[in-house]
PDB file of C-alpha atoms in Angstrom:
ATOM      1  CA  MET A   1      46.656  65.719 164.937  1.00 44.00           C
ATOM      2  CA  PRO A   2      49.767  66.762 165.921  1.00 46.00           C
ATOM      3  CA  GLU A   3      50.364  70.656 167.011  1.00 43.00           C
ATOM      4  CA  GLY A   4      52.315  72.306 163.978  1.00 44.00           C
ATOM      5  CA  ILE A   5      51.909  70.017 161.429  1.00 47.00           C
ATOM      6  CA  THR A   6      48.841  71.317 159.018  1.00 55.00           C
ATOM      7  CA  THR A   7      47.354  69.860 156.392  1.00 55.00           C
ATOM      8  CA  GLU A   8      48.815  72.199 153.896  1.00 57.00           C
ATOM      9  CA  ARG A   9      52.264  70.618 155.310  1.00 60.00           C
ATOM     10  CA  LEU A  10      51.896  66.985 155.041  1.00 54.00           C
ATOM     11  CA  LEU A  11      51.117  67.184 151.428  1.00 56.00           C
ATOM     12  CA  ASN A  12      54.147  69.452 151.113  1.00 61.00           C
ATOM     13  CA  ASN A  13      56.117  67.413 152.689  1.00 61.00           C
ATOM     14  CA  ILE A  14      53.767  64.011 149.914  1.00 57.00           C
ATOM     15  CA  MET A  15      54.469  65.924 147.489  1.00 59.00           C
ATOM     16  CA  GLU A  16      58.847  66.183 148.108  1.00 62.00           C
ATOM     17  CA  THR A  17      58.776  62.655 148.942  1.00 58.00           C
ATOM     18  CA  LEU A  18      56.913  61.091 145.023  1.00 51.00           C
ATOM     19  CA  THR A  19      59.426  64.589 143.207  1.00 56.00           C
ATOM     20  CA  GLU A  20      62.435  62.094 145.508  1.00 58.00           C
ATOM     21  CA  ASN A  21      61.316  58.942 144.789  1.00 51.00           C
ATOM     22  CA  VAL A  22      60.177  60.014 140.809  1.00 45.00           C
ATOM     23  CA  SER A  23      64.354  61.419 139.905  1.00 50.00           C
ATOM     24  CA  LYS A  24      65.744  58.147 142.513  1.00 48.00           C
ATOM     25  CA  GLN A  25      63.956  56.577 139.707  1.00 47.00           C
ATOM     26  CA  LYS A  26      64.570  58.361 135.698  1.00 44.00           C
ATOM     27  CA  SER A  27      68.634  58.049 137.951  1.00 47.00           C
ATOM     28  CA  VAL A  28      69.015  54.704 138.090  1.00 42.00           C
ATOM     29  CA  SER A  29      67.263  53.857 134.485  1.00 45.00           C
ATOM     30  CA  PHE A  30      69.462  56.568 132.789  1.00 42.00           C
ATOM     31  CA  PHE A  31      72.294  54.442 134.372  1.00 42.00           C
ATOM     32  CA  GLU A  32      71.076  51.393 133.404  1.00 43.00           C
ATOM     33  CA  GLU A  33      70.433  52.482 130.228  1.00 45.00           C
ATOM     34  CA  GLU A  34      73.590  53.598 129.342  1.00 45.00           C
ATOM     35  CA  LYS A  35      75.176  50.626 130.757  1.00 40.00           C
ATOM     36  CA  SER A  36      74.115  49.074 128.281  1.00 41.00           C
ATOM     37  CA  THR A  37      74.319  51.116 125.490  1.00 43.00           C
ATOM     38  CA  SER A  38      78.120  50.909 127.162  1.00 42.00           C
ATOM     39  CA  VAL A  39      78.365  46.886 126.698  1.00 37.00           C
ATOM     40  CA  ASN A  40      75.698  47.212 123.115  1.00 43.00           C
ATOM     41  CA  ALA A  41      78.390  48.989 121.797  1.00 44.00           C
ATOM     42  CA  GLN A  42      81.621  47.078 122.873  1.00 42.00           C
ATOM     43  CA  PHE A  43      80.305  43.391 122.028  1.00 40.00           C
ATOM     44  CA  ASN A  44      77.865  45.092 118.592  1.00 51.00           C
ATOM     45  CA  ARG A  45      81.297  45.031 116.953  1.00 60.00           C
ATOM     46  CA  LEU A  46      81.495  44.318 112.686  1.00 59.00           C
ATOM     47  CA  PHE A  47      82.271  40.360 112.452  1.00 54.00           C
ATOM     48  CA  GLY A  48      81.677  39.900 115.548  1.00 58.00           C
ATOM     49  CA  ARG A  49      85.128  41.435 116.764  1.00 62.00           C
ATOM     50  CA  GLN A  50      86.335  42.460 120.324  1.00 64.00           C
ATOM     51  CA  LYS A  51      89.698  43.258 119.944  1.00 71.00           C
ATOM     52  CA  PRO A  52      90.774  46.820 119.210  1.00 75.00           C
ATOM     53  CA  ILE A  53      91.657  47.776 115.807  1.00 77.00           C
ATOM     54  CA  HIS A  54      95.814  48.367 116.588  1.00 75.00           C
ATOM     55  CA  HIS A  55      95.333  44.216 118.101  1.00 76.00           C
ATOM     56  CA  LEU A  56      93.858  43.091 114.405  1.00 75.00           C
ATOM     57  CA  LEU A  57      96.743  44.707 112.618  1.00 74.00           C
ATOM     58  CA  GLY A  58      99.762  43.200 114.154  1.00 70.00           C
ATOM     59  CA  GLY A  59     100.625  45.323 117.097  1.00 73.00           C
ATOM     60  CA  GLY A  60     103.953  46.439 116.255  1.00 76.00           C
ATOM     61  CA  LYS A  61     105.448  49.157 114.104  1.00 81.00           C
ATOM     62  CA  SER A  62     103.687  48.129 110.803  1.00 80.00           C
ATOM     63  CA  ALA A  63     100.192  48.044 113.629  1.00 82.00           C
ATOM     64  CA  ASP A  64     101.588  52.425 114.233  1.00 84.00           C
ATOM     65  CA  VAL A  65     102.615  53.163 111.195  1.00 85.00           C
ATOM     66  CA  LEU A  66      98.873  52.035 109.245  1.00 85.00           C
ATOM     67  CA  LEU A  67      96.643  54.183 112.501  1.00 86.00           C
ATOM     68  CA  TRP A  68      98.689  56.658 111.711  1.00 88.00           C
ATOM     69  CA  ARG A  69     100.537  56.176 116.367  1.00 87.00           C
ATOM     70  CA  ASN A  70     104.073  58.708 114.541  1.00 87.00           C
ATOM     71  CA  LYS A  71     102.322  61.197 111.327  1.00 89.00           C
ATOM     72  CA  LYS A  72     105.759  62.099 110.403  1.00 91.00           C
ATOM     73  CA  ILE A  73     106.896  58.062 109.102  1.00 92.00           C
ATOM     74  CA  SER A  74     102.730  56.901 108.301  1.00 91.00           C
ATOM     75  CA  ALA A  75     102.727  60.563 105.717  1.00 92.00           C
ATOM     76  CA  GLY A  76     106.734  59.519 104.794  1.00 93.00           C
ATOM     77  CA  VAL A  77     106.093  56.276 103.527  1.00 92.00           C
ATOM     78  CA  LEU A  78     102.687  56.827 101.766  1.00 92.00           C
ATOM     79  CA  ALA A  79     104.561  59.754  99.825  1.00 94.00           C
ATOM     80  CA  GLY A  80     107.078  57.955  99.217  1.00 93.00           C
ATOM     81  CA  ALA A  81     105.117  55.193  98.068  1.00 92.00           C
ATOM     82  CA  THR A  82     102.918  58.143  96.314  1.00 94.00           C
ATOM     83  CA  ALA A  83     106.328  59.460  94.460  1.00 92.00           C
ATOM     84  CA  ILE A  84     107.126  55.137  93.011  1.00 90.00           C
ATOM     85  CA  TRP A  85     103.893  55.271  91.051  1.00 91.00           C
ATOM     86  CA  VAL A  86     104.248  58.632  89.770  1.00 91.00           C
ATOM     87  CA  LEU A  87     107.021  57.779  88.125  1.00 88.00           C
ATOM     88  CA  PHE A  88     106.735  54.473  86.960  1.00 89.00           C
ATOM     89  CA  GLU A  89     103.421  54.934  86.290  1.00 87.00           C
ATOM     90  CA  TRP A  90     102.753  59.031  84.764  1.00 86.00           C
ATOM     91  CA  LEU A  91     106.411  59.347  83.708  1.00 85.00           C
ATOM     92  CA  HIS A  92     106.608  56.177  82.617  1.00 83.00           C
ATOM     93  CA  TYR A  93     109.931  54.600  83.990  1.00 84.00           C
ATOM     94  CA  CYS A  94     110.561  50.847  83.684  1.00 86.00           C
ATOM     95  CA  PHE A  95     112.368  49.608  86.618  1.00 84.00           C
ATOM     96  CA  LEU A  96     115.740  49.440  84.455  1.00 88.00           C
ATOM     97  CA  SER A  97     116.600  52.495  83.760  1.00 86.00           C
ATOM     98  CA  LEU A  98     115.463  53.795  87.136  1.00 86.00           C
ATOM     99  CA  LEU A  99     117.528  51.532  88.615  1.00 88.00           C
ATOM    100  CA  CYS A 100     120.155  52.363  85.874  1.00 92.00           C
ATOM    101  CA  PHE A 101     120.287  56.667  86.668  1.00 90.00           C
ATOM    102  CA  SER A 102     119.907  56.100  90.810  1.00 89.00           C
ATOM    103  CA  LEU A 103     123.044  54.174  90.486  1.00 92.00           C
ATOM    104  CA  VAL A 104     125.017  56.267  88.240  1.00 95.00           C
ATOM    105  CA  ILE A 105     124.263  59.590  90.673  1.00 93.00           C
ATOM    106  CA  GLY A 106     125.815  57.301  93.306  1.00 90.00           C
ATOM    107  CA  MET A 107     129.030  56.343  91.893  1.00 91.00           C
ATOM    108  CA  THR A 108     128.635  59.842  90.399  1.00 92.00           C
ATOM    109  CA  THR A 109     128.368  61.837  93.918  1.00 89.00           C
ATOM    110  CA  GLN A 110     130.891  59.358  94.850  1.00 86.00           C
ATOM    111  CA  PHE A 111     133.640  60.621  92.231  1.00 87.00           C
ATOM    112  CA  VAL A 112     133.711  63.756  92.678  1.00 86.00           C
ATOM    113  CA  TRP A 113     134.053  63.580  96.653  1.00 83.00           C
ATOM    114  CA  ALA A 114     136.227  61.742  96.423  1.00 80.00           C
ATOM    115  CA  ASN A 115     138.842  62.545  94.371  1.00 80.00           C
ATOM    116  CA  GLY A 116     137.074  66.950  94.279  1.00 76.00           C
ATOM    117  CA  SER A 117     138.151  66.914  98.058  1.00 67.00           C
ATOM    118  CA  GLY A 118     141.909  66.275  97.438  1.00 63.00           C
ATOM    119  CA  LEU A 119     141.728  68.825  94.693  1.00 66.00           C
ATOM    120  CA  LEU A 120     140.141  71.583  96.684  1.00 63.00           C
ATOM    121  CA  ASN A 121     142.939  71.161  99.680  1.00 63.00           C
ATOM    122  CA  SER A 122     145.726  70.610  98.120  1.00 57.00           C
ATOM    123  CA  LYS A 123     147.764  69.983 101.765  1.00 58.00           C
ATOM    124  CA  ARG A 124     145.427  67.956 103.483  1.00 60.00           C
ATOM    125  CA  SER A 125     144.575  64.465 102.486  1.00 62.00           C
ATOM    126  CA  PRO A 126     141.871  63.318 100.598  1.00 61.00           C
ATOM    127  CA  SER A 127     139.227  62.619 102.065  1.00 66.00           C
ATOM    128  CA  LYS A 128     137.453  59.040 102.406  1.00 76.00           C
ATOM    129  CA  VAL A 129     133.803  58.518 101.154  1.00 75.00           C
ATOM    130  CA  PRO A 130     131.575  56.176 103.665  1.00 79.00           C
ATOM    131  CA  ARG A 131     130.452  52.921 101.444  1.00 81.00           C
ATOM    132  CA  LEU A 132     126.935  51.443 101.682  1.00 81.00           C
ATOM    133  CA  VAL A 133     127.948  47.546 103.603  1.00 84.00           C
ATOM    134  CA  LEU A 134     124.525  45.975 103.422  1.00 84.00           C
ATOM    135  CA  SER A 135     124.692  42.946 105.868  1.00 88.00           C
ATOM    136  CA  ASP A 136     123.271  39.714 105.011  1.00 90.00           C
ATOM    137  CA  GLU A 137     121.777  39.300 108.292  1.00 91.00           C
ATOM    138  CA  LEU A 138     119.260  41.649 106.407  1.00 89.00           C
ATOM    139  CA  PHE A 139     118.634  40.246 102.645  1.00 90.00           C
ATOM    140  CA  VAL A 140     117.827  37.090 105.362  1.00 93.00           C
ATOM    141  CA  ASN A 141     115.526  39.260 107.634  1.00 92.00           C
ATOM    142  CA  ILE A 142     113.591  40.243 104.473  1.00 91.00           C
ATOM    143  CA  ALA A 143     113.238  37.320 102.870  1.00 93.00           C
ATOM    144  CA  LYS A 144     111.759  35.683 105.979  1.00 93.00           C
ATOM    145  CA  THR A 145     109.171  38.598 106.465  1.00 89.00           C
ATOM    146  CA  ILE A 146     107.900  38.156 102.572  1.00 92.00           C
ATOM    147  CA  GLY A 147     108.196  34.608 103.437  1.00 94.00           C
ATOM    148  CA  ALA A 148     106.035  34.569 106.371  1.00 91.00           C
ATOM    149  CA  GLU A 149     103.603  37.000 105.114  1.00 88.00           C
ATOM    150  CA  VAL A 150     102.668  34.662 102.364  1.00 92.00           C
ATOM    151  CA  LYS A 151     102.295  32.231 104.169  1.00 93.00           C
ATOM    152  CA  GLN A 152      99.546  33.717 106.349  1.00 91.00           C
ATOM    153  CA  ALA A 153      98.404  34.675 104.239  1.00 90.00           C
ATOM    154  CA  LEU A 154      98.207  31.642 102.125  1.00 93.00           C
ATOM    155  CA  GLY A 155      97.135  29.607 105.249  1.00 91.00           C
ATOM    156  CA  PHE A 156      94.809  31.692 106.237  1.00 90.00           C
ATOM    157  CA  LEU A 157      92.761  31.002 102.496  1.00 91.00           C
ATOM    158  CA  GLN A 158      92.634  27.594 103.640  1.00 92.00           C
ATOM    159  CA  ASP A 159      91.479  28.604 106.764  1.00 90.00           C
ATOM    160  CA  VAL A 160      88.344  29.804 105.367  1.00 89.00           C
ATOM    161  CA  ALA A 161      87.893  27.168 102.142  1.00 91.00           C
ATOM    162  CA  CYS A 162      88.124  24.320 104.900  1.00 91.00           C
ATOM    163  CA  GLU A 163      86.139  25.761 108.715  1.00 83.00           C
ATOM    164  CA  GLY A 164      83.192  26.165 106.298  1.00 76.00           C
ATOM    165  CA  ASN A 165      82.254  29.718 107.840  1.00 82.00           C
ATOM    166  CA  ILE A 166      80.092  31.053 105.056  1.00 85.00           C
ATOM    167  CA  LYS A 167      79.736  34.005 105.518  1.00 82.00           C
ATOM    168  CA  GLN A 168      82.917  34.438 106.015  1.00 86.00           C
ATOM    169  CA  PHE A 169      84.028  32.282 102.795  1.00 89.00           C
ATOM    170  CA  LEU A 170      81.247  35.002 100.814  1.00 89.00           C
ATOM    171  CA  VAL A 171      83.287  37.470 101.901  1.00 86.00           C
ATOM    172  CA  VAL A 172      86.376  36.724 100.473  1.00 90.00           C
ATOM    173  CA  VAL A 173      85.472  34.989  97.649  1.00 92.00           C
ATOM    174  CA  LEU A 174      83.720  38.104  96.605  1.00 91.00           C
ATOM    175  CA  SER A 175      86.843  40.134  97.563  1.00 89.00           C
ATOM    176  CA  LEU A 176      88.695  38.451  95.988  1.00 91.00           C
ATOM    177  CA  CYS A 177      86.638  39.782  92.415  1.00 92.00           C
ATOM    178  CA  ALA A 178      86.418  42.698  93.003  1.00 87.00           C
ATOM    179  CA  ALA A 179      90.279  42.483  93.520  1.00 83.00           C
ATOM    180  CA  ALA A 180      90.072  40.282  89.630  1.00 86.00           C
ATOM    181  CA  MET A 181      87.811  43.432  88.532  1.00 86.00           C
ATOM    182  CA  ILE A 182      89.759  45.876  89.279  1.00 80.00           C
ATOM    183  CA  GLY A 183      92.926  44.703  87.713  1.00 80.00           C
ATOM    184  CA  SER A 184      91.262  43.824  83.881  1.00 83.00           C
ATOM    185  CA  TYR A 185      91.313  47.358  84.102  1.00 83.00           C
ATOM    186  CA  CYS A 186      94.840  48.499  85.604  1.00 82.00           C
ATOM    187  CA  ASN A 187      97.952  47.158  86.214  1.00 84.00           C
ATOM    188  CA  PHE A 188      99.694  45.351  88.881  1.00 84.00           C
ATOM    189  CA  LEU A 189     101.599  48.839  89.864  1.00 87.00           C
ATOM    190  CA  THR A 190      98.136  50.645  90.343  1.00 88.00           C
ATOM    191  CA  VAL A 191      96.668  47.591  92.406  1.00 84.00           C
ATOM    192  CA  LEU A 192      99.066  48.141  94.776  1.00 87.00           C
ATOM    193  CA  TYR A 193      99.236  51.342  95.114  1.00 91.00           C
ATOM    194  CA  ILE A 194      95.539  51.138  95.529  1.00 87.00           C
ATOM    195  CA  GLY A 195      96.147  49.055  98.340  1.00 87.00           C
ATOM    196  CA  PHE A 196      98.767  50.407  99.693  1.00 91.00           C
ATOM    197  CA  VAL A 197      96.674  53.686 100.155  1.00 92.00           C
ATOM    198  CA  ALA A 198      94.051  51.926 101.204  1.00 90.00           C
ATOM    199  CA  ALA A 199      95.715  50.254 103.484  1.00 89.00           C
ATOM    200  CA  HIS A 200      96.849  53.514 105.821  1.00 90.00           C
ATOM    201  CA  THR A 201      93.278  55.570 105.179  1.00 91.00           C
ATOM    202  CA  LEU A 202      90.533  52.993 105.666  1.00 89.00           C
ATOM    203  CA  PRO A 203      91.969  51.410 109.193  1.00 88.00           C
ATOM    204  CA  VAL A 204      92.477  54.745 110.650  1.00 87.00           C
ATOM    205  CA  LEU A 205      89.051  55.696 108.842  1.00 89.00           C
ATOM    206  CA  TYR A 206      87.768  53.388 111.336  1.00 87.00           C
ATOM    207  CA  GLU A 207      89.198  53.348 114.250  1.00 84.00           C
ATOM    208  CA  LYS A 208      87.784  57.185 114.181  1.00 86.00           C
ATOM    209  CA  TYR A 209      83.758  56.163 112.701  1.00 86.00           C
ATOM    210  CA  GLU A 210      83.874  52.744 114.383  1.00 83.00           C
ATOM    211  CA  ASP A 211      80.698  53.559 115.634  1.00 80.00           C
ATOM    212  CA  GLU A 212      78.620  55.090 112.639  1.00 85.00           C
ATOM    213  CA  VAL A 213      80.705  52.562 110.507  1.00 83.00           C
ATOM    214  CA  ASP A 214      79.700  48.984 112.563  1.00 81.00           C
ATOM    215  CA  SER A 215      76.109  50.732 112.352  1.00 83.00           C
ATOM    216  CA  PHE A 216      75.475  51.737 109.268  1.00 84.00           C
ATOM    217  CA  VAL A 217      77.327  48.343 107.971  1.00 81.00           C
ATOM    218  CA  TYR A 218      74.788  46.047 111.019  1.00 82.00           C
ATOM    219  CA  ASN A 219      71.675  48.110 108.964  1.00 85.00           C
ATOM    220  CA  ILE A 220      72.932  47.321 105.157  1.00 86.00           C
ATOM    221  CA  LEU A 221      73.480  43.134 107.282  1.00 80.00           C
ATOM    222  CA  GLY A 222      70.171  42.842 107.876  1.00 82.00           C
ATOM    223  CA  GLN A 223      68.221  45.566 104.968  1.00 84.00           C
ATOM    224  CA  LEU A 224      69.412  41.858 103.127  1.00 81.00           C
ATOM    225  CA  GLN A 225      68.692  39.783 104.670  1.00 82.00           C
ATOM    226  CA  HIS A 226      65.326  41.096 104.968  1.00 78.00           C
ATOM    227  CA  HIS A 227      65.054  40.529 101.645  1.00 77.00           C
ATOM    228  CA  TYR A 228      66.546  37.479 100.993  1.00 76.00           C
ATOM    229  CA  ARG A 229      64.116  36.555 103.329  1.00 78.00           C
ATOM    230  CA  LYS A 230      61.319  37.724 101.007  1.00 76.00           C
ATOM    231  CA  LEU A 231      63.023  35.684  98.632  1.00 74.00           C
ATOM    232  CA  ASP A 232      63.566  32.669 100.031  1.00 69.00           C
ATOM    233  CA  THR A 233      59.478  32.441 101.477  1.00 74.00           C
ATOM    234  CA  GLY A 234      58.578  33.873  97.653  1.00 67.00           C
ATOM    235  CA  MET A 235      60.263  32.312  95.717  1.00 66.00           C
ATOM    236  CA  LEU A 236      62.758  30.075  96.615  1.00 56.00           C
ATOM    237  CA  SER A 237      60.983  27.562  98.788  1.00 60.00           C
ATOM    238  CA  LYS A 238      58.259  26.717  96.011  1.00 62.00           C
ATOM    239  CA  ILE A 239      60.557  24.968  94.398  1.00 61.00           C
ATOM    240  CA  PRO A 240      61.053  20.745  94.704  1.00 61.00           C
ATOM    241  CA  ARG A 241      63.490  19.497  96.233  1.00 54.00           C
ATOM    242  CA  GLY A 242      61.743  15.495  96.572  1.00 50.00           C
ATOM    243  CA  LYS A 243      62.640  14.609  93.115  1.00 48.00           C
ATOM    244  CA  PHE A 244      66.250  15.454  93.119  1.00 44.00           C
ATOM    245  CA  ARG A 245      66.981  13.202  96.645  1.00 45.00           C
ATOM    246  CA  GLY A 246      65.030  10.091  95.018  1.00 45.00           C
ATOM    247  CA  MET A 247      67.082  10.448  92.113  1.00 47.00           C
ATOM    248  CA  LYS A 248      70.359  10.392  94.664  1.00 44.00           C
ATOM    249  CA  ARG A 249      68.972   7.297  96.472  1.00 45.00           C
ATOM    250  CA  GLU A 250      68.595   5.861  93.522  1.00 45.00           C
TER     251      GLU A 250
END
């Protein structure tokens, strides 16, 4: 053994190298686990989704409103819808009476403005009342927007019915049945308001708690698949099917 190297120092060097190798292996395994969890979190999204919520909602101003990118605009839209629902549902206003009252208030305001300014300032000429001018393009754009949304919705339903994806088909059918059941207890305006509130709350909550919701839904789907397999092995697999095939061939 060379001079200056004792057995104690040699043992200390061996222990130091072992601890360094163990720490390196732990750090590598930690980073690999973190990378795998991030990859799983990236691809284990709800219904196989790989795009962000903002892109799925259209990626425009409507998506910004639904995801509360501008809180003042989103709160104003939701407050306006709530005010309309309260007027028609709680205060029992009908559309014709509300429209007539709004026109009366607008005409009264313009009448007072046009005649009162000349009486208060007799030396000055009466001020001109600004007129509300609606262009034809506004109504054309509204009609195009509504028509495009209806066309897209009908196209989506036809795609779901024709593509043969049984999971997506069942989800859409169950959603329509749930909407029909809700509509049997509420009127059309309340159903629209519930859908409007859900559209302004559920996407932003899902975007905030995305991982928790995805894991919860996948756990429920796993339990449903487990119960279906039990039902299939216990009851459905015992149902005879050969007789029906023979009858069809005959």
